[in-house]
Amino acid sequence: MSGVVTVGSMALKLTRKYSDFKSKKFVPVGLRKKITGFSKDAKRNFLWRLQTLNFKTLACCSYSAYFVTLTYKRSWYLQSRNLRIAKRDLDRFFDKKLKVFLGSDWFSFWKLEFHKSGIPHFHLFLVVPSLYFKSEIKALVMNSWVDVVCSDAPEDVKLDMLAAATRVDSTPLDSKIILMIYISKEIGKTFQVNVPSGELPGRFWGIYNRKLYNSFVTERTFEISTDEQFFRIRRDMRKWLRKRGYDYRFKSPDGMSLYYVLDVSYFERLVRFYSPQ
């Protein structure tokens, strides 16, 4: 067995790497379980993908970020929608509206949530060029969502949706604290899926336009060749985190949980010291 340390722009993780399948239970490639909730693994992956983004580079390249909420008028959803159609609405919102107006120079995280009533809604972390004013993005998002969802709805339903179904808030890309407060709030929520029709929700999150997203990802991987090096690095990480008041939870014996840190340079130096490339 060996180990791997992966460092993002704001996070790190330390994991084991098994040399044979007998050492660890595994699921054969191609087989996926039915998704019934926002699992711990899904939360971890969602958080990791956000925290590997280089927000400083995004800001320097003149991009702006928005937190967006897309939801439904309850009566209209129960009358004409289900989960499959809701996911289709989101795809059309991206493909038929935002992509047509913004081109390919933008990307978005999306995450599915449910109200207590079982009505779904979507949270977006939307990154667009700074040449657009907030008022333009807000109008684009609101009108596009209503056009997609209520194309065949009465006029009074369209007005209700336009007034209450969307929310658009801008956020500075150079403020990690603001981003982490929002991310932690969303990740920490307990998801109680109570869908009236009994449908499975499918994926709870995703990234639209991965090609542009990948161009702003900071992710470095360091191989650890021996178990001795792996446990030494883990021990020093534990000490460093404890001194700074981090609430750490190590996986035993496979590694450690994902951690958000303001400065990852210490861990890069630590890995290079114990396991030079």
Short mmCIF file of N, CA, C and O in Angstrom, two decimals, residues 56-111:
data_model
loop_
_atom_site.label_atom_id
_atom_site.label_comp_id
_atom_site.label_asym_id
_atom_site.label_seq_id
_atom_site.Cartn_x
_atom_site.Cartn_y
_atom_site.Cartn_z
N LYS A 56 -8.44 33.57 -7.09
CA LYS A 56 -7.62 34.74 -7.41
C LYS A 56 -7.43 34.88 -8.92
O LYS A 56 -7.51 35.98 -9.47
N THR A 57 -7.18 33.76 -9.59
CA THR A 57 -7.02 33.79 -11.04
C THR A 57 -8.32 34.20 -11.72
O THR A 57 -8.32 34.97 -12.69
N LEU A 58 -9.44 33.70 -11.23
CA LEU A 58 -10.74 34.09 -11.78
C LEU A 58 -10.94 35.60 -11.66
O LEU A 58 -11.39 36.25 -12.61
N ALA A 59 -10.62 36.15 -10.49
CA ALA A 59 -10.78 37.59 -10.30
C ALA A 59 -9.84 38.38 -11.20
O ALA A 59 -10.23 39.40 -11.79
N CYS A 60 -8.60 37.92 -11.35
CA CYS A 60 -7.62 38.60 -12.20
C CYS A 60 -8.01 38.54 -13.67
O CYS A 60 -7.65 39.43 -14.45
N CYS A 61 -8.73 37.50 -14.05
CA CYS A 61 -9.17 37.34 -15.45
C CYS A 61 -10.53 37.99 -15.69
O CYS A 61 -11.19 37.71 -16.71
N SER A 62 -10.94 38.84 -14.77
CA SER A 62 -12.17 39.64 -14.93
C SER A 62 -13.44 38.79 -15.01
O SER A 62 -14.24 38.90 -15.94
N TYR A 63 -13.60 37.92 -14.01
CA TYR A 63 -14.85 37.18 -13.87
C TYR A 63 -15.57 37.63 -12.60
O TYR A 63 -14.94 38.09 -11.65
N SER A 64 -16.87 37.48 -12.61
CA SER A 64 -17.70 37.78 -11.44
C SER A 64 -18.48 36.53 -11.05
O SER A 64 -18.73 35.66 -11.89
N ALA A 65 -18.87 36.45 -9.78
CA ALA A 65 -19.58 35.28 -9.29
C ALA A 65 -20.92 35.67 -8.68
O ALA A 65 -21.06 36.75 -8.09
N TYR A 66 -21.89 34.78 -8.82
CA TYR A 66 -23.24 35.01 -8.29
C TYR A 66 -23.76 33.74 -7.64
O TYR A 66 -23.54 32.63 -8.13
N PHE A 67 -24.44 33.91 -6.51
CA PHE A 67 -25.21 32.84 -5.90
C PHE A 67 -26.64 32.98 -6.39
O PHE A 67 -27.28 34.01 -6.19
N VAL A 68 -27.16 31.93 -7.00
CA VAL A 68 -28.48 31.99 -7.63
C VAL A 68 -29.37 30.89 -7.04
O VAL A 68 -28.91 29.76 -6.82
N THR A 69 -30.62 31.21 -6.79
CA THR A 69 -31.61 30.23 -6.36
C THR A 69 -32.74 30.18 -7.38
O THR A 69 -33.30 31.21 -7.73
N LEU A 70 -33.06 28.98 -7.85
CA LEU A 70 -34.14 28.77 -8.81
C LEU A 70 -35.16 27.83 -8.18
O LEU A 70 -34.81 26.72 -7.77
N THR A 71 -36.41 28.25 -8.10
CA THR A 71 -37.42 27.40 -7.50
C THR A 71 -38.73 27.52 -8.26
O THR A 71 -38.80 28.17 -9.30
N TYR A 72 -39.76 26.87 -7.75
CA TYR A 72 -41.06 26.80 -8.42
C TYR A 72 -42.16 27.36 -7.52
O TYR A 72 -42.07 27.27 -6.29
N LYS A 73 -43.17 27.87 -8.15
CA LYS A 73 -44.42 28.16 -7.44
C LYS A 73 -45.07 26.81 -7.13
O LYS A 73 -45.25 25.97 -8.01
N ARG A 74 -45.39 26.57 -5.87
CA ARG A 74 -45.81 25.24 -5.43
C ARG A 74 -46.98 24.68 -6.24
O ARG A 74 -46.95 23.54 -6.70
N SER A 75 -48.00 25.48 -6.41
CA SER A 75 -49.19 24.99 -7.13
C SER A 75 -48.87 24.64 -8.58
O SER A 75 -49.37 23.65 -9.12
N TRP A 76 -47.99 25.43 -9.20
CA TRP A 76 -47.64 25.16 -10.60
C TRP A 76 -46.80 23.88 -10.71
O TRP A 76 -46.99 23.09 -11.62
N TYR A 77 -45.89 23.66 -9.76
CA TYR A 77 -45.08 22.45 -9.80
C TYR A 77 -45.95 21.20 -9.66
O TYR A 77 -45.82 20.23 -10.42
N LEU A 78 -46.85 21.21 -8.68
CA LEU A 78 -47.71 20.04 -8.46
C LEU A 78 -48.63 19.79 -9.64
O LEU A 78 -49.02 18.66 -9.91
N GLN A 79 -48.97 20.86 -10.34
CA GLN A 79 -49.89 20.72 -11.47
C GLN A 79 -49.20 20.20 -12.73
O GLN A 79 -49.79 19.41 -13.48
N SER A 80 -47.95 20.61 -12.96
CA SER A 80 -47.35 20.33 -14.28
C SER A 80 -45.93 19.78 -14.25
O SER A 80 -45.34 19.58 -15.31
N ARG A 81 -45.36 19.51 -13.09
CA ARG A 81 -43.96 19.14 -13.02
C ARG A 81 -43.74 17.89 -12.16
O ARG A 81 -44.57 17.52 -11.34
N ASN A 82 -42.58 17.25 -12.39
CA ASN A 82 -42.05 16.22 -11.51
C ASN A 82 -40.54 16.35 -11.53
O ASN A 82 -40.00 17.26 -12.16
N LEU A 83 -39.83 15.44 -10.84
CA LEU A 83 -38.38 15.58 -10.74
C LEU A 83 -37.67 15.46 -12.09
O LEU A 83 -36.72 16.18 -12.38
N ARG A 84 -38.16 14.56 -12.92
CA ARG A 84 -37.54 14.40 -14.24
C ARG A 84 -37.67 15.68 -15.06
O ARG A 84 -36.70 16.14 -15.69
N ILE A 85 -38.84 16.30 -15.02
CA ILE A 85 -39.06 17.54 -15.76
C ILE A 85 -38.27 18.68 -15.14
O ILE A 85 -37.76 19.56 -15.84
N ALA A 86 -38.13 18.68 -13.80
CA ALA A 86 -37.36 19.73 -13.13
C ALA A 86 -35.89 19.69 -13.58
O ALA A 86 -35.29 20.74 -13.85
N LYS A 87 -35.31 18.50 -13.66
CA LYS A 87 -33.93 18.38 -14.15
C LYS A 87 -33.85 18.83 -15.62
O LYS A 87 -32.87 19.45 -16.04
N ARG A 88 -34.87 18.51 -16.39
CA ARG A 88 -34.90 18.96 -17.79
C ARG A 88 -35.00 20.48 -17.87
O ARG A 88 -34.36 21.11 -18.72
N ASP A 89 -35.78 21.08 -16.97
CA ASP A 89 -35.88 22.54 -16.93
C ASP A 89 -34.51 23.17 -16.68
O ASP A 89 -34.15 24.18 -17.30
N LEU A 90 -33.74 22.58 -15.77
CA LEU A 90 -32.41 23.11 -15.46
C LEU A 90 -31.50 23.00 -16.68
O LEU A 90 -30.77 23.94 -17.01
N ASP A 91 -31.54 21.86 -17.38
CA ASP A 91 -30.72 21.70 -18.60
C ASP A 91 -31.09 22.73 -19.65
O ASP A 91 -30.22 23.32 -20.30
N ARG A 92 -32.37 22.96 -19.82
CA ARG A 92 -32.82 23.94 -20.82
C ARG A 92 -32.45 25.36 -20.40
O ARG A 92 -32.12 26.20 -21.25
N PHE A 93 -32.50 25.62 -19.11
CA PHE A 93 -32.10 26.93 -18.60
C PHE A 93 -30.64 27.21 -18.96
O PHE A 93 -30.29 28.31 -19.40
N PHE A 94 -29.77 26.19 -18.81
CA PHE A 94 -28.37 26.35 -19.17
C PHE A 94 -28.17 26.40 -20.68
O PHE A 94 -27.50 27.30 -21.21
N ASP A 95 -28.74 25.43 -21.39
CA ASP A 95 -28.45 25.26 -22.83
C ASP A 95 -29.19 26.25 -23.72
O ASP A 95 -28.61 26.79 -24.66
N LYS A 96 -30.46 26.46 -23.44
CA LYS A 96 -31.29 27.26 -24.34
C LYS A 96 -31.31 28.75 -24.00
O LYS A 96 -31.72 29.57 -24.83
N LYS A 97 -30.89 29.09 -22.78
CA LYS A 97 -30.97 30.48 -22.36
C LYS A 97 -29.59 31.08 -22.07
O LYS A 97 -29.10 31.94 -22.80
N LEU A 98 -28.94 30.61 -21.00
CA LEU A 98 -27.66 31.21 -20.61
C LEU A 98 -26.59 31.02 -21.69
O LEU A 98 -25.83 31.95 -21.99
N LYS A 99 -26.52 29.84 -22.26
CA LYS A 99 -25.51 29.58 -23.29
C LYS A 99 -25.72 30.44 -24.52
O LYS A 99 -24.77 30.90 -25.15
N VAL A 100 -26.97 30.67 -24.89
CA VAL A 100 -27.27 31.50 -26.06
C VAL A 100 -26.85 32.95 -25.81
O VAL A 100 -26.30 33.61 -26.69
N PHE A 101 -27.07 33.44 -24.60
CA PHE A 101 -26.76 34.84 -24.29
C PHE A 101 -25.28 35.04 -23.95
O PHE A 101 -24.66 36.00 -24.40
N LEU A 102 -24.70 34.12 -23.17
CA LEU A 102 -23.34 34.30 -22.66
C LEU A 102 -22.27 33.59 -23.48
O LEU A 102 -21.08 33.81 -23.26
N GLY A 103 -22.68 32.74 -24.41
CA GLY A 103 -21.70 31.97 -25.17
C GLY A 103 -21.13 30.85 -24.31
O GLY A 103 -21.83 30.22 -23.52
N SER A 104 -19.82 30.60 -24.44
CA SER A 104 -19.19 29.52 -23.69
C SER A 104 -18.24 30.03 -22.60
O SER A 104 -17.58 29.24 -21.93
N ASP A 105 -18.20 31.35 -22.40
CA ASP A 105 -17.26 31.93 -21.44
C ASP A 105 -17.90 32.08 -20.06
O ASP A 105 -17.97 33.19 -19.50
N TRP A 106 -18.36 30.98 -19.50
CA TRP A 106 -18.96 30.98 -18.17
C TRP A 106 -19.11 29.53 -17.72
O TRP A 106 -19.07 28.61 -18.53
N PHE A 107 -19.25 29.31 -16.44
CA PHE A 107 -19.55 27.97 -15.93
C PHE A 107 -20.36 28.10 -14.65
O PHE A 107 -20.46 29.19 -14.06
N SER A 108 -20.94 26.99 -14.24
CA SER A 108 -21.81 27.04 -13.07
C SER A 108 -21.82 25.70 -12.34
O SER A 108 -21.86 24.64 -12.96
N PHE A 109 -21.76 25.76 -10.99
CA PHE A 109 -22.11 24.63 -10.15
C PHE A 109 -23.62 24.67 -9.92
O PHE A 109 -24.21 25.75 -9.83
N TRP A 110 -24.24 23.51 -9.84
CA TRP A 110 -25.64 23.47 -9.45
C TRP A 110 -25.83 22.41 -8.37
O TRP A 110 -25.11 21.43 -8.31
N LYS A 111 -26.81 22.63 -7.51
CA LYS A 111 -27.10 21.68 -6.43
C LYS A 111 -28.61 21.63 -6.19
O LYS A 111 -29.27 22.67 -6.10
#
